[in-house]
Short mmCIF file of C-alpha atoms and ligand atoms in Angstrom, two decimals:
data_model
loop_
_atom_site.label_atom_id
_atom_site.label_comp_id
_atom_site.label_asym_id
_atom_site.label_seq_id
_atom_site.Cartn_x
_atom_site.Cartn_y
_atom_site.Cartn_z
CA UNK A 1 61.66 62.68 101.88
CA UNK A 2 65.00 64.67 102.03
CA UNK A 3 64.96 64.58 106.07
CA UNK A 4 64.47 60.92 106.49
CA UNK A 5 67.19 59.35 109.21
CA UNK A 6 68.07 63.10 109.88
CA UNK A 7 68.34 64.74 113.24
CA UNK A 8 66.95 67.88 114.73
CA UNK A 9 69.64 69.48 116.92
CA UNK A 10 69.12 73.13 116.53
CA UNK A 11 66.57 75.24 114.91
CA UNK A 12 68.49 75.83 111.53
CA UNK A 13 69.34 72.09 111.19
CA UNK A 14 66.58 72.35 108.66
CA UNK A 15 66.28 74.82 105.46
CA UNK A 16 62.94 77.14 105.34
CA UNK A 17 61.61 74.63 102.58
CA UNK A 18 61.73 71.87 104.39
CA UNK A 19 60.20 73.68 107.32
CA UNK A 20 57.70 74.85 104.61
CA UNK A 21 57.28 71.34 103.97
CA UNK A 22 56.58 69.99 107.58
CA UNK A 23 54.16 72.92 108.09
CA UNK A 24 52.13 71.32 104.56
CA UNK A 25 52.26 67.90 106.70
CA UNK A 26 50.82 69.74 109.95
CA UNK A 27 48.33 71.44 107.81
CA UNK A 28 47.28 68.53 106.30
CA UNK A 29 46.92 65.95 109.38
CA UNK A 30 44.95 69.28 111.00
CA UNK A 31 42.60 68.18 108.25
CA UNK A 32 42.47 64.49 107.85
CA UNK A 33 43.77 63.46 110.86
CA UNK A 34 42.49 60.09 109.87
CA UNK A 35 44.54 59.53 106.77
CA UNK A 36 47.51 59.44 108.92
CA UNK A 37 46.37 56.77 111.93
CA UNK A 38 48.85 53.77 110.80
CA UNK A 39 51.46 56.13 109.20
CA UNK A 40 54.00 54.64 111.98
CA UNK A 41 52.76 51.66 112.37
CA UNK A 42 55.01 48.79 114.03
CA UNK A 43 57.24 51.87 114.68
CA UNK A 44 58.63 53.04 118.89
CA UNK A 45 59.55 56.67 119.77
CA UNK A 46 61.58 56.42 123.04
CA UNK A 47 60.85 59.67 125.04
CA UNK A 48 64.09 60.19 127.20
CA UNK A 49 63.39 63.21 129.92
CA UNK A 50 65.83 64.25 132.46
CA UNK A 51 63.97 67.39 133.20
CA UNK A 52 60.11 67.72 133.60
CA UNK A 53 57.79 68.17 131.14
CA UNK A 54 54.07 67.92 130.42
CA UNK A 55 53.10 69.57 126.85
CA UNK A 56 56.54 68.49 124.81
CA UNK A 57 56.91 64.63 126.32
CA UNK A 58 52.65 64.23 125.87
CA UNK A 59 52.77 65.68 122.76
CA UNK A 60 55.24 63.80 121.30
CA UNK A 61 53.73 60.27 122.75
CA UNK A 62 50.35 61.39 121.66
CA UNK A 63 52.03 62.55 118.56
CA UNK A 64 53.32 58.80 117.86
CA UNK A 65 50.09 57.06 119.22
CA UNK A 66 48.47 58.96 116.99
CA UNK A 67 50.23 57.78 114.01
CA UNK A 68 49.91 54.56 115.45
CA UNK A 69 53.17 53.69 116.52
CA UNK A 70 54.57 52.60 119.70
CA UNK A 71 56.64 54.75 122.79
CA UNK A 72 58.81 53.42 125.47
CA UNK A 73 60.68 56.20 127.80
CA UNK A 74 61.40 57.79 130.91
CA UNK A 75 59.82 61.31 132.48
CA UNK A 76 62.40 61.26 135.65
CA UNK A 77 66.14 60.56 135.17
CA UNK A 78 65.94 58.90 138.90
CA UNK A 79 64.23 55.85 137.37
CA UNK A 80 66.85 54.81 134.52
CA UNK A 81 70.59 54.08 134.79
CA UNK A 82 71.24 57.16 134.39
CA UNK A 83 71.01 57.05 137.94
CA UNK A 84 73.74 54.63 138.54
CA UNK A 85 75.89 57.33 135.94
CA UNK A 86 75.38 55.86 132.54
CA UNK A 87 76.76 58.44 130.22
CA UNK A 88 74.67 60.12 127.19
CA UNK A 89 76.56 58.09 124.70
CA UNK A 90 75.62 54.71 126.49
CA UNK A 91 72.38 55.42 127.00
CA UNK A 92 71.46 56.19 123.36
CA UNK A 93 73.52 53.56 121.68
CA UNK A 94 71.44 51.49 124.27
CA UNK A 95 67.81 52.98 123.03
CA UNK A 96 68.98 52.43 119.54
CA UNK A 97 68.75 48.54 120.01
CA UNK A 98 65.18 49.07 120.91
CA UNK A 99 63.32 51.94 118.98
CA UNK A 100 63.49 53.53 115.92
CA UNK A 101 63.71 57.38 116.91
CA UNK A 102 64.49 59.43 120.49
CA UNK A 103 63.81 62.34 121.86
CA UNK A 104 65.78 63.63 124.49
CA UNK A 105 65.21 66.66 126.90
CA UNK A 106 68.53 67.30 129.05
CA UNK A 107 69.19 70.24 131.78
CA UNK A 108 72.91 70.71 129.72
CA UNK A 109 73.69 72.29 126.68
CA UNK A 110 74.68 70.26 123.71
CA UNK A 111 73.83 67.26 125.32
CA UNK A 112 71.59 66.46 122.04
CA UNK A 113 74.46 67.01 119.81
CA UNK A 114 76.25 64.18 122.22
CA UNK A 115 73.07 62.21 121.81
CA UNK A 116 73.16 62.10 118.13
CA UNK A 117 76.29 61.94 117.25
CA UNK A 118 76.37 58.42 118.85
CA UNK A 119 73.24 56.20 117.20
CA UNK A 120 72.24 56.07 113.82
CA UNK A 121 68.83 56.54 114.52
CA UNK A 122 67.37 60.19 114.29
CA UNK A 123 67.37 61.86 117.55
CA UNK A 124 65.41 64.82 118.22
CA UNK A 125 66.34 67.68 120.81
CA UNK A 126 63.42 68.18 123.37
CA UNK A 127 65.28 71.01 125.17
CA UNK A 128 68.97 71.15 126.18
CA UNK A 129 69.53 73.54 128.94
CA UNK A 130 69.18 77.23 128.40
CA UNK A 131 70.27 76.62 124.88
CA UNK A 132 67.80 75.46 122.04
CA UNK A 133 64.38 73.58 122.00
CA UNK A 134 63.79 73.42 118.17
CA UNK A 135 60.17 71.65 118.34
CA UNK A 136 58.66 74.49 119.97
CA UNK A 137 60.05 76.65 117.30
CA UNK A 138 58.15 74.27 115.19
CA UNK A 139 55.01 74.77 117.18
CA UNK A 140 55.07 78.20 117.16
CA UNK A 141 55.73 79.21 113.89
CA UNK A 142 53.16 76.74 113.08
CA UNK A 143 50.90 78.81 114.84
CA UNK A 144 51.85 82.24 113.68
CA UNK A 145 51.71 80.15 109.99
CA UNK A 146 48.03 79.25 110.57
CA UNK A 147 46.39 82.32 111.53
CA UNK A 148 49.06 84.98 109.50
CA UNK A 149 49.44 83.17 106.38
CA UNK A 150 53.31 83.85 106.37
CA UNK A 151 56.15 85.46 108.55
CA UNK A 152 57.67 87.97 106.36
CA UNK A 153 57.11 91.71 107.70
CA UNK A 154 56.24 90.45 110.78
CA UNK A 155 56.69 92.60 114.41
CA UNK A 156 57.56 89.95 117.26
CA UNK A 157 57.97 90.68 120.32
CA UNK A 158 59.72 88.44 123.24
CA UNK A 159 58.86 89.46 126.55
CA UNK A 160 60.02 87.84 130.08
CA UNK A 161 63.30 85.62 130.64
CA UNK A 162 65.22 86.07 127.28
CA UNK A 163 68.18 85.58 129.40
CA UNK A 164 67.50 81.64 129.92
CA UNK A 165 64.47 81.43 127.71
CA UNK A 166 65.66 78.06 125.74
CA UNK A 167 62.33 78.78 123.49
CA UNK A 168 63.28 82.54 122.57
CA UNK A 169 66.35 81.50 121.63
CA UNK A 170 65.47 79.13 119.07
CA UNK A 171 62.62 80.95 117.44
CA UNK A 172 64.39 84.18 117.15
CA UNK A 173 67.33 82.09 115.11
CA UNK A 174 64.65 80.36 113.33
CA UNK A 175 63.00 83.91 111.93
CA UNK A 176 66.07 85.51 111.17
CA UNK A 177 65.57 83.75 107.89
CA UNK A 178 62.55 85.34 107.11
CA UNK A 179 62.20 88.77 105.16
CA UNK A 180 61.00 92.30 106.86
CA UNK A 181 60.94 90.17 110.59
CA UNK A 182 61.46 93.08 113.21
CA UNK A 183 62.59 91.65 116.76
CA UNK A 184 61.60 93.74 120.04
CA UNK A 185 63.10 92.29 122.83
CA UNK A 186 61.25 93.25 126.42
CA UNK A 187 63.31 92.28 130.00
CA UNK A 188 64.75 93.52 132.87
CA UNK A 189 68.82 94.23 132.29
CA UNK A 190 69.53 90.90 134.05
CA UNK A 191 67.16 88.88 131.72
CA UNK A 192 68.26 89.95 128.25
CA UNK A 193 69.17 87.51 125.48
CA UNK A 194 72.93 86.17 125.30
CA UNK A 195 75.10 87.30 123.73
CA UNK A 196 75.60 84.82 120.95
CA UNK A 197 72.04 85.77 120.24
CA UNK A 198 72.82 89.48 120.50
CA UNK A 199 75.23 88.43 117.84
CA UNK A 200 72.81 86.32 115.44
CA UNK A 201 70.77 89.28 115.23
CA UNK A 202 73.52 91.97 114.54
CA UNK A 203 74.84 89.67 112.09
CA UNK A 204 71.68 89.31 110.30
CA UNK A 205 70.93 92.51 109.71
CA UNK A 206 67.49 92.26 111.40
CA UNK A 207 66.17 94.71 112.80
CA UNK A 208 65.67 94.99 116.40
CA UNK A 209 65.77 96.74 119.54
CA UNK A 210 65.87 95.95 123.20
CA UNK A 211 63.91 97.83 125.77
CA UNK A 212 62.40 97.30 129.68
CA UNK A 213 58.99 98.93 128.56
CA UNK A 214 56.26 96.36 127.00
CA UNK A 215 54.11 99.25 127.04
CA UNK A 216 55.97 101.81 124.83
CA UNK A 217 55.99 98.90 122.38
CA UNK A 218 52.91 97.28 122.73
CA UNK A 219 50.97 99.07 119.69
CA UNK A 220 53.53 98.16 117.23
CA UNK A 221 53.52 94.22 117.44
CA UNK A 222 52.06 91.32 115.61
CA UNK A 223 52.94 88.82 118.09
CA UNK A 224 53.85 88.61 121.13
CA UNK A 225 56.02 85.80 122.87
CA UNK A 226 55.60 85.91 126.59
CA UNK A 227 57.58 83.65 128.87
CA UNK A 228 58.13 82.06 132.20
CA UNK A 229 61.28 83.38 134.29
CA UNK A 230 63.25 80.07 134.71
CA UNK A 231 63.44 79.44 138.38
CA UNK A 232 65.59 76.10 137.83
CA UNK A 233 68.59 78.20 135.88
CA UNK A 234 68.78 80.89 138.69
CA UNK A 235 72.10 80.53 140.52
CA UNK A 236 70.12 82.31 143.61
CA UNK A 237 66.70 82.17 144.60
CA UNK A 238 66.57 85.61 145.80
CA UNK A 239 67.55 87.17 141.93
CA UNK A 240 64.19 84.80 141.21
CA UNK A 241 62.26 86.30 143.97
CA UNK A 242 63.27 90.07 142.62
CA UNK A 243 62.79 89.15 139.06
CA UNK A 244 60.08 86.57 138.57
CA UNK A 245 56.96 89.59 138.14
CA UNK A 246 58.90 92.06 136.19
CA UNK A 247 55.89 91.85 133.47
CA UNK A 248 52.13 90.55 134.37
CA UNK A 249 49.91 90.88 131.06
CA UNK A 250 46.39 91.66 131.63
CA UNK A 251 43.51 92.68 129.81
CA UNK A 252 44.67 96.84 130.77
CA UNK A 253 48.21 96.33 129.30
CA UNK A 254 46.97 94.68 125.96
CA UNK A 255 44.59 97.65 126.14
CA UNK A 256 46.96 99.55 123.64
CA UNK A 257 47.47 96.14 121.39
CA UNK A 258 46.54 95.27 117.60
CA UNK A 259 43.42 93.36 117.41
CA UNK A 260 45.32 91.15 115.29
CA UNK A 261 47.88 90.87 118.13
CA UNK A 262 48.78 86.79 118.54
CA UNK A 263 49.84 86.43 122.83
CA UNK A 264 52.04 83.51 122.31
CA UNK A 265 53.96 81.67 125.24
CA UNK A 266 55.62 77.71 125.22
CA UNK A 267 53.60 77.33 128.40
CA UNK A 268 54.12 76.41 131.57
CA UNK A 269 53.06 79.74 132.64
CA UNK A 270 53.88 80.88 136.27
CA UNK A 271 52.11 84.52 136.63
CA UNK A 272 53.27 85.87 133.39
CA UNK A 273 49.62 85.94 131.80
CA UNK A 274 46.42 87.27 133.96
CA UNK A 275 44.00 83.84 133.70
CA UNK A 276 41.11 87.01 132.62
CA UNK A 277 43.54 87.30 129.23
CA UNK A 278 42.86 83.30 128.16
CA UNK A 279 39.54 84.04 127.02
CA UNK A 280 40.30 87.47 124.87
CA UNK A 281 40.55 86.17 120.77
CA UNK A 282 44.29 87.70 121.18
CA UNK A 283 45.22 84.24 123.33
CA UNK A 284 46.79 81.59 120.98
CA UNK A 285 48.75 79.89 123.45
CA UNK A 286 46.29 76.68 124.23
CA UNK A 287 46.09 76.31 120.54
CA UNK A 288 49.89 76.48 120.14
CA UNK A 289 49.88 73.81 122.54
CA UNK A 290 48.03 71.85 120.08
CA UNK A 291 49.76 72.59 117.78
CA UNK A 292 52.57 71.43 118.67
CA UNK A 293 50.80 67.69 118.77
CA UNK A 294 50.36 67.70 114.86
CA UNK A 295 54.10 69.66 114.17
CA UNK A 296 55.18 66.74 116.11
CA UNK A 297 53.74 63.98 113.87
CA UNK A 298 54.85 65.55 110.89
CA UNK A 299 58.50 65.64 112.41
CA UNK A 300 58.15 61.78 113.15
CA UNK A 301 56.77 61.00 109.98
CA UNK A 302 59.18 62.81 108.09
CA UNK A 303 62.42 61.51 110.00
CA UNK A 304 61.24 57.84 109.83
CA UNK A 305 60.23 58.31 106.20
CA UNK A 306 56.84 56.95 106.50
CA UNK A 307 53.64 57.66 105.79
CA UNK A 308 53.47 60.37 103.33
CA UNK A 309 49.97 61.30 102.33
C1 NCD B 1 59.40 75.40 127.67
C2 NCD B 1 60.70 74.69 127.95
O1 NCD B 1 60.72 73.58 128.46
O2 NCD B 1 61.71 75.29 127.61
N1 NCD B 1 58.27 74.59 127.82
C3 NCD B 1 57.86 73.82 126.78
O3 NCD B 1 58.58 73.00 126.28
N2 NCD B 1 56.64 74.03 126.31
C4 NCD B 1 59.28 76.69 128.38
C5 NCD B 1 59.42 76.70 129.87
O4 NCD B 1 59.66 75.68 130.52
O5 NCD B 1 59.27 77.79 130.42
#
């Protein structure tokens, strides 16, 4: 396979066929999960988090145990040297003496690209900052990919903290390369996306439109992305305080929705979703989590070359 000993930095490190490709993998371990049980065998995954995490460091260890390799790693910076002030470079030329592939969720930007750029072994970006988190991209458009067939012609909307939303960042990059995509982006003035993102999507020709009003919008989407306002990227706690509410969905605002509509969001959820939406057919976002479990092995199977079925 064409991505064996490769990386995954950003969310266009890899073409739209080989995405294709690791979507075929997904599908396939979805259906024969059994086929794949020693696909990694004798093989470690190190798992090195310096922020918290639940669904993307259990998903990637249950990911490899599932493929029956091995994983060795940290959840809390405070219990590695990283605490004495090891630097990024040390500490994965270190790993690479041990285990075959990383991945490495950091609070800064491009400290991934550090990451890889010193060890020969792939490393995989678990979140850097407010920048990218390309294997929730995966998960996600694995999701819309399973229940839409496709992602051309597609209406997405992105509701909530665009502004530091790591995972909105990513996916919008990632479906820029798809045909007919329009983006709405929904947030207060203080929460909208970057302006490198802004950029991307000028660029691109996309189309899309930014507005404060989910509701004006709400009839025309396929999907929509919902998340979290990030508390831990807020340079005051009072701008959290003012903004973290701006938009509650409940079963009244989806009212107006597609009964198609897919309610996406990377999870952890705060007070972004009403609990009485989780059990309307419109709520994808346990599955997603899922998801993101077999997107996972199909990324580690694919990057160690093994195991193809
Ligand atoms: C996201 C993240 O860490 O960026 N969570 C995740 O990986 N599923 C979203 C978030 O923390 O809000």
């Amino acid at each position: 396979m064409a991505m064996k000993g490769r990386s995954l930095v950003e969310p266009l490190d890899f073409s739209t066929d080989e995405m294709s490709e690791l979507f075929d993998t997904a599908q396939r371990i979805i259906q024969s999960p059994q086929n794949y049980a020693e696909a990694c065998k004798g093989k470690i995954l190190a798992t090195l988090f310096y922020e918290p995490s639940t669904r993307t460091r259990f998903s990637f260890e249950a990911a490899m145990l599932r493929l029956g390799g091995h994983v060795i790693g940290f959840s809390e910076p405070g219990s590695s040297s990283v605490s004495k002030g090891e630097s990024i470079a040390d500490t994965i030329r270190t790993v690479e003496c041990y285990a075959d592939i990383a991945v490495m969720r950091h609070p800064k930007e491009g400290s991934a690209i550090v990451a890889a750029g010193n060890t020969q072994m792939p490393v995989i970006n678990a979140g850097d900052g407010g920048h990218h988190h390309p294997t929730q991209t995966l998960t996600d458009l694995l999701t819309i990919r399973l229940e839409k067939g496709g992602f051309d012609n597609l209406t997405v909307g992105f509701c909530g903290d665009l502004k530091f939303g790591r995972t909105v960042h990513s996916l919008i990059r990632a479906l820029l390369r798809y045909k007919g995509v329009r983006i709405i982006l929904v947030s207060p003035k203080e929460l909208c996306v970057p302006d490198y993102v802004r950029e991307d999507l000028i660029n691109s020709g996309m189309e899309f439109c930014e507005t404060r009003d989910l509701s004006e919008v709400m009839p025309e989407l396929d999907v929509l992305y919902v998340t979290r306002v990030q508390r831990e990227r807020f340079f005051n706690e009072e701008d959290y305080i003012r903004l973290k509410d701006s938009y509650i969905i409940d079963m009244a605002k989806i009212k107006s929705a597609k009964q198609e509509l897919m309610i996406l969001h990377p999870l952890p959820r705060v007070n972004e979703i009403a609990a009485e939406v989780d059990a309307d057919p419109r709520a994808f976002y346990f599955k997603q989590a899922k998801n993101g479990m077999y997107v996972r092995m199909a990324l580690i199977m694919a990057l160690l070359g093994d195991g193809e079925v």
